[in-house]
CSV table of C-alpha atoms and ligand atoms in Angstrom, one decimal:
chain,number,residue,atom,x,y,z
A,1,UNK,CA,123.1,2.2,-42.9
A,2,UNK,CA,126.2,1.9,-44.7
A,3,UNK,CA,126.3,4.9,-46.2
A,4,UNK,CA,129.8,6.9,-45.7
A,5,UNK,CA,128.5,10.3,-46.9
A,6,UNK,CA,124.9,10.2,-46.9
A,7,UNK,CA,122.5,9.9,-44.4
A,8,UNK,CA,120.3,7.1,-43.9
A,9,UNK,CA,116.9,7.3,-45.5
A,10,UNK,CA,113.9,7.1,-43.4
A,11,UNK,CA,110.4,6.8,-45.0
A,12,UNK,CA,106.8,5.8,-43.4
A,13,UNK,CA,103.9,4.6,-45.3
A,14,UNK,CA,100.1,4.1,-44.6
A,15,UNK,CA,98.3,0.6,-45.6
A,16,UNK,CA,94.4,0.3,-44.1
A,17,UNK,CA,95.1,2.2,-40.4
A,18,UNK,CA,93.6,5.0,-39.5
A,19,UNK,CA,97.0,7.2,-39.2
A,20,UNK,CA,96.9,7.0,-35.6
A,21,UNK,CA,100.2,5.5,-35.6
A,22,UNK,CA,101.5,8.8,-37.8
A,23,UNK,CA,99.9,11.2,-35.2
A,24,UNK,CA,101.8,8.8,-32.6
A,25,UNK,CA,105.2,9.3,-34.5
A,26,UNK,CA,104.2,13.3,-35.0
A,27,UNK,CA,104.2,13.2,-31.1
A,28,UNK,CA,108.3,13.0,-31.3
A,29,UNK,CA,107.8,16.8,-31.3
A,30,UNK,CA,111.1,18.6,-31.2
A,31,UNK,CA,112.8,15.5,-31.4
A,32,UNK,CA,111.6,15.1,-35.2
A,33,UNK,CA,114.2,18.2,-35.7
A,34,UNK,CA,116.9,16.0,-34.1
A,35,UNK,CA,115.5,13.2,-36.3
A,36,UNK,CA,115.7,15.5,-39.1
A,37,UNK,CA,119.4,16.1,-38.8
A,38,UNK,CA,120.0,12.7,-39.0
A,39,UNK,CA,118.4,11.2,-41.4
A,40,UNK,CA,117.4,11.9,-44.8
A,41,UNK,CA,112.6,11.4,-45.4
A,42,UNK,CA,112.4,10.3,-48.3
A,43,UNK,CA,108.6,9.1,-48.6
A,44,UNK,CA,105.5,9.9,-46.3
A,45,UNK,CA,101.7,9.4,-46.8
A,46,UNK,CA,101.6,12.8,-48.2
A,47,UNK,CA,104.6,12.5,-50.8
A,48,UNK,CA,103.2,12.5,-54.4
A,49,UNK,CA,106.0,9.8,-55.8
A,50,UNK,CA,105.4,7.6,-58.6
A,51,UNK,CA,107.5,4.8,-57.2
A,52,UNK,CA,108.9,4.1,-53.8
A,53,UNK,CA,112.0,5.6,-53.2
A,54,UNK,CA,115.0,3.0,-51.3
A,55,UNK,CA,115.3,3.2,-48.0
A,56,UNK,CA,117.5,2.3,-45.0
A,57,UNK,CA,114.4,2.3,-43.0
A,58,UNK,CA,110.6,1.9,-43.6
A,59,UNK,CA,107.6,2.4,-40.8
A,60,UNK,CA,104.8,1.1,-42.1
A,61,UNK,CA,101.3,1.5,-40.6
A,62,UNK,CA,98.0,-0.6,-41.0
A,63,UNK,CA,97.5,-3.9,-42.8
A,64,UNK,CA,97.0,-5.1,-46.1
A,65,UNK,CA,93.1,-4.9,-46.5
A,66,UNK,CA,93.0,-4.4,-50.5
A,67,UNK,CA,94.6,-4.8,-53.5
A,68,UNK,CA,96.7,-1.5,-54.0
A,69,UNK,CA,98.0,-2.7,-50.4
A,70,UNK,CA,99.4,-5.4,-51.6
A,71,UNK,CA,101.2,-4.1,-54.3
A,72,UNK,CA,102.7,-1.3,-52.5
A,73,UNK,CA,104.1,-3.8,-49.8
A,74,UNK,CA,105.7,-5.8,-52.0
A,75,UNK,CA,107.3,-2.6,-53.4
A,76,UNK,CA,108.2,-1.4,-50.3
A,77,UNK,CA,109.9,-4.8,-49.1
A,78,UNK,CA,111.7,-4.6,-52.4
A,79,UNK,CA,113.0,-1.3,-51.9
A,80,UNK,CA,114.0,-1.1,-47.8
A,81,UNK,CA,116.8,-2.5,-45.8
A,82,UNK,CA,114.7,-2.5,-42.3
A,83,UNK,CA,111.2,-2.6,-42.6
A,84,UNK,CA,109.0,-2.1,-39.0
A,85,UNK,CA,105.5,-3.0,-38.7
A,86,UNK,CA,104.0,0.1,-36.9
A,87,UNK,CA,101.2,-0.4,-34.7
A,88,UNK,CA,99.2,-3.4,-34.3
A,89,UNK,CA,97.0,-2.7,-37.9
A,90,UNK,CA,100.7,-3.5,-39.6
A,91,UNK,CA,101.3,-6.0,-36.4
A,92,UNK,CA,98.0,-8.2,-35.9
A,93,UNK,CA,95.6,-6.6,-38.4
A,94,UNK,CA,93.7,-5.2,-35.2
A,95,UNK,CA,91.0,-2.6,-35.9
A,96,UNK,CA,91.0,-3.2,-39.5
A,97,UNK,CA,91.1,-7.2,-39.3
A,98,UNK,CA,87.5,-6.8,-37.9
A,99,UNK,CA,85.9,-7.2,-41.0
A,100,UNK,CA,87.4,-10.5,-41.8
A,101,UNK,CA,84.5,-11.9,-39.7
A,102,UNK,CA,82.2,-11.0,-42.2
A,103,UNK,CA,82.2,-11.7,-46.1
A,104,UNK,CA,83.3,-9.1,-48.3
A,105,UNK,CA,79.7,-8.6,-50.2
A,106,UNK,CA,78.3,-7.6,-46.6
A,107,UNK,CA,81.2,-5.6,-45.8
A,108,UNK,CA,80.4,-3.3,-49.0
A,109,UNK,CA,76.5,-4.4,-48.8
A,110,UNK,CA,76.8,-2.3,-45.7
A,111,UNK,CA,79.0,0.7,-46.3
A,112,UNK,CA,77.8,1.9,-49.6
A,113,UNK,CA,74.4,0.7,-49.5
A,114,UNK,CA,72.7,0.1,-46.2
A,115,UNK,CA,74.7,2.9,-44.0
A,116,UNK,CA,75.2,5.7,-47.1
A,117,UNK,CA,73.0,8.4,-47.3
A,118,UNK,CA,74.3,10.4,-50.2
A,119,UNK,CA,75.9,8.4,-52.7
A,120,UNK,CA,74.4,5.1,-52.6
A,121,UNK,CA,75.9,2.0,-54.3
A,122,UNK,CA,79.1,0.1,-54.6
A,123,UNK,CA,82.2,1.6,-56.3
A,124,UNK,CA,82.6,-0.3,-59.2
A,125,UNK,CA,86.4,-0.5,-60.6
A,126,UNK,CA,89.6,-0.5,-59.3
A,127,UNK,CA,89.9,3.3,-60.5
A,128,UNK,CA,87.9,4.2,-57.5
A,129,UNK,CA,87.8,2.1,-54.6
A,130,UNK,CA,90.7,-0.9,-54.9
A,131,UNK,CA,89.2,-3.6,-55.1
A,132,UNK,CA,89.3,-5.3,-50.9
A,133,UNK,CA,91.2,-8.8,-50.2
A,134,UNK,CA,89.2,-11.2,-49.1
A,135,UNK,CA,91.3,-11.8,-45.7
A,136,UNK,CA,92.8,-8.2,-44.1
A,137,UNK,CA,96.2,-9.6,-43.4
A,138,UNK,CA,99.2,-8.4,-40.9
A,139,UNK,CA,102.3,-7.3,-42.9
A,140,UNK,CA,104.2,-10.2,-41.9
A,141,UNK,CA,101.9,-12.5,-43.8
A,142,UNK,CA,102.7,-10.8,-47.2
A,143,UNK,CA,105.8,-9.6,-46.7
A,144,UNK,CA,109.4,-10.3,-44.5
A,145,UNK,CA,108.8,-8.0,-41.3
A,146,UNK,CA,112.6,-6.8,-39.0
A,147,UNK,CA,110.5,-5.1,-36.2
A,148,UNK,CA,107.5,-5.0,-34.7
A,149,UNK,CA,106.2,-1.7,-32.9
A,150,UNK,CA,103.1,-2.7,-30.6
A,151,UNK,CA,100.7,-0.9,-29.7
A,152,UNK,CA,97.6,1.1,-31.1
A,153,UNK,CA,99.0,3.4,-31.1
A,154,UNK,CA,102.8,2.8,-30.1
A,155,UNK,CA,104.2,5.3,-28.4
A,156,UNK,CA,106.0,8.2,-29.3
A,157,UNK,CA,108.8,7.1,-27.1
A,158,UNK,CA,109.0,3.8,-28.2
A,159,UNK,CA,109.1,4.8,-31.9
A,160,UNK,CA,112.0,7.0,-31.1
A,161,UNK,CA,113.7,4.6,-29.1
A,162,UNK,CA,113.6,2.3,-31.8
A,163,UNK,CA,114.6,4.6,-34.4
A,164,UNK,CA,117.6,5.9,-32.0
A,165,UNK,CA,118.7,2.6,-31.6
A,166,UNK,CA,118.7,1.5,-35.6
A,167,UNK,CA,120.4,4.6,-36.3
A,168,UNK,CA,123.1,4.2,-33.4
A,169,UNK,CA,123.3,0.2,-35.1
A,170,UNK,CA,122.0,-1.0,-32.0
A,171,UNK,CA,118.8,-3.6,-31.9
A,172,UNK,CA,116.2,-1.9,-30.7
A,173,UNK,CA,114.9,-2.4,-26.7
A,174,UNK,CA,112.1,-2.0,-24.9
A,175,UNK,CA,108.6,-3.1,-26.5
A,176,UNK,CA,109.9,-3.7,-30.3
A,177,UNK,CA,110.6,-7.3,-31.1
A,178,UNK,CA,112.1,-9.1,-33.7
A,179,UNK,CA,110.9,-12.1,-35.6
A,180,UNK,CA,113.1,-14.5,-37.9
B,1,LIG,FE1,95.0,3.3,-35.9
B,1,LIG,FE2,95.6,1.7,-33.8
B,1,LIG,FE3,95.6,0.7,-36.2
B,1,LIG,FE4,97.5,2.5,-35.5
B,1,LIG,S1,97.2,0.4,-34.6
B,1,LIG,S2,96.4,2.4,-37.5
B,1,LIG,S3,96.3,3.8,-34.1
B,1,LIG,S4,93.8,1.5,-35.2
């Protein structure tokens, strides 16, 4: 945050989570207009941007399951100052780490063939589905995490808290810890 005249840049992105942790940092309510006069959103799920934009600070749900994953955390990393695993997808690989018990074949074997009803048959090509890692993997094993925001989802407080205290260039209390 060493910007004089601009103001920090805060961006969140979505990896294999089910955007529970976005719904959790929509819960700041009206404090996302106090947010909003303090910092500048430069990226979100919904923004339509061929590259990643830099950032001061990056929120970044859900873990790297598949190949486009991958490469957009490494972008990501490459492009933000303080980057927070948010929730415990981007923390643990939780909910979406469950499949790592079974073999990718099955995983697909069962989605698109034995559960489908309409469309039957695996997605062939990265064009349509990217193609899924073999291990889903926590963020910190791809890429170098600053915080981790626990929970599934974290709180709206503690995501707040955590962004008021980056912002304020305080390290952050409460549940977020930092690694390294
Ligand atoms: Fe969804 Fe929970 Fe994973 Fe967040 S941590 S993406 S709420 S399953």
């Amino acid at each position: 945050m060493d910007r004089v005249t601009k103001k920090p840049r805060l961006a969140t992105a979505w990896l294999g989570g089910c955007s529970g942790c976005h719904m959790s940092f929509l819960d700041l309510d009206e404090r996302l207009i106090d947010l909003a006069a303090r910092v500048e959103f430069c990226a979100c799920p919904l923004t339509d941007l061929k590259d990643f934009p830099e950032a001061d600070i990056t929120l970044v749900e859900g873990a790297v399951a598949n190949e486009e994953h991958l490469e957009t955390i490494h972008e990501i990393r490459k492009r933000t100052k303080i980057l927070i695993s948010l929730g415990d997808c981007a923390v643990t690989g939780n909910v979406t780490a469950m499949r790592n018990a079974f073999g990718v074949e099955d995983v697909l074997n069962r989605a698109y063939k034995e559960l489908a009803t309409v469309v039957v048959g695996i997605p062939s090509g990265n064009d349509v589905v990217p193609k899924l890692l073999a291990r889903v993997r926590p963020v910190h094993e791809v890429v170098k995490v600053d915080y981790y925001l626990t929970g599934c989802p974290p709180s709206a407080d503690a995501i707040h808290a955590c962004l008021v205290d980056l912002l304020e260039g305080r390290e952050p209390a409460g549940e977020v810890k930092r690694f390294g």
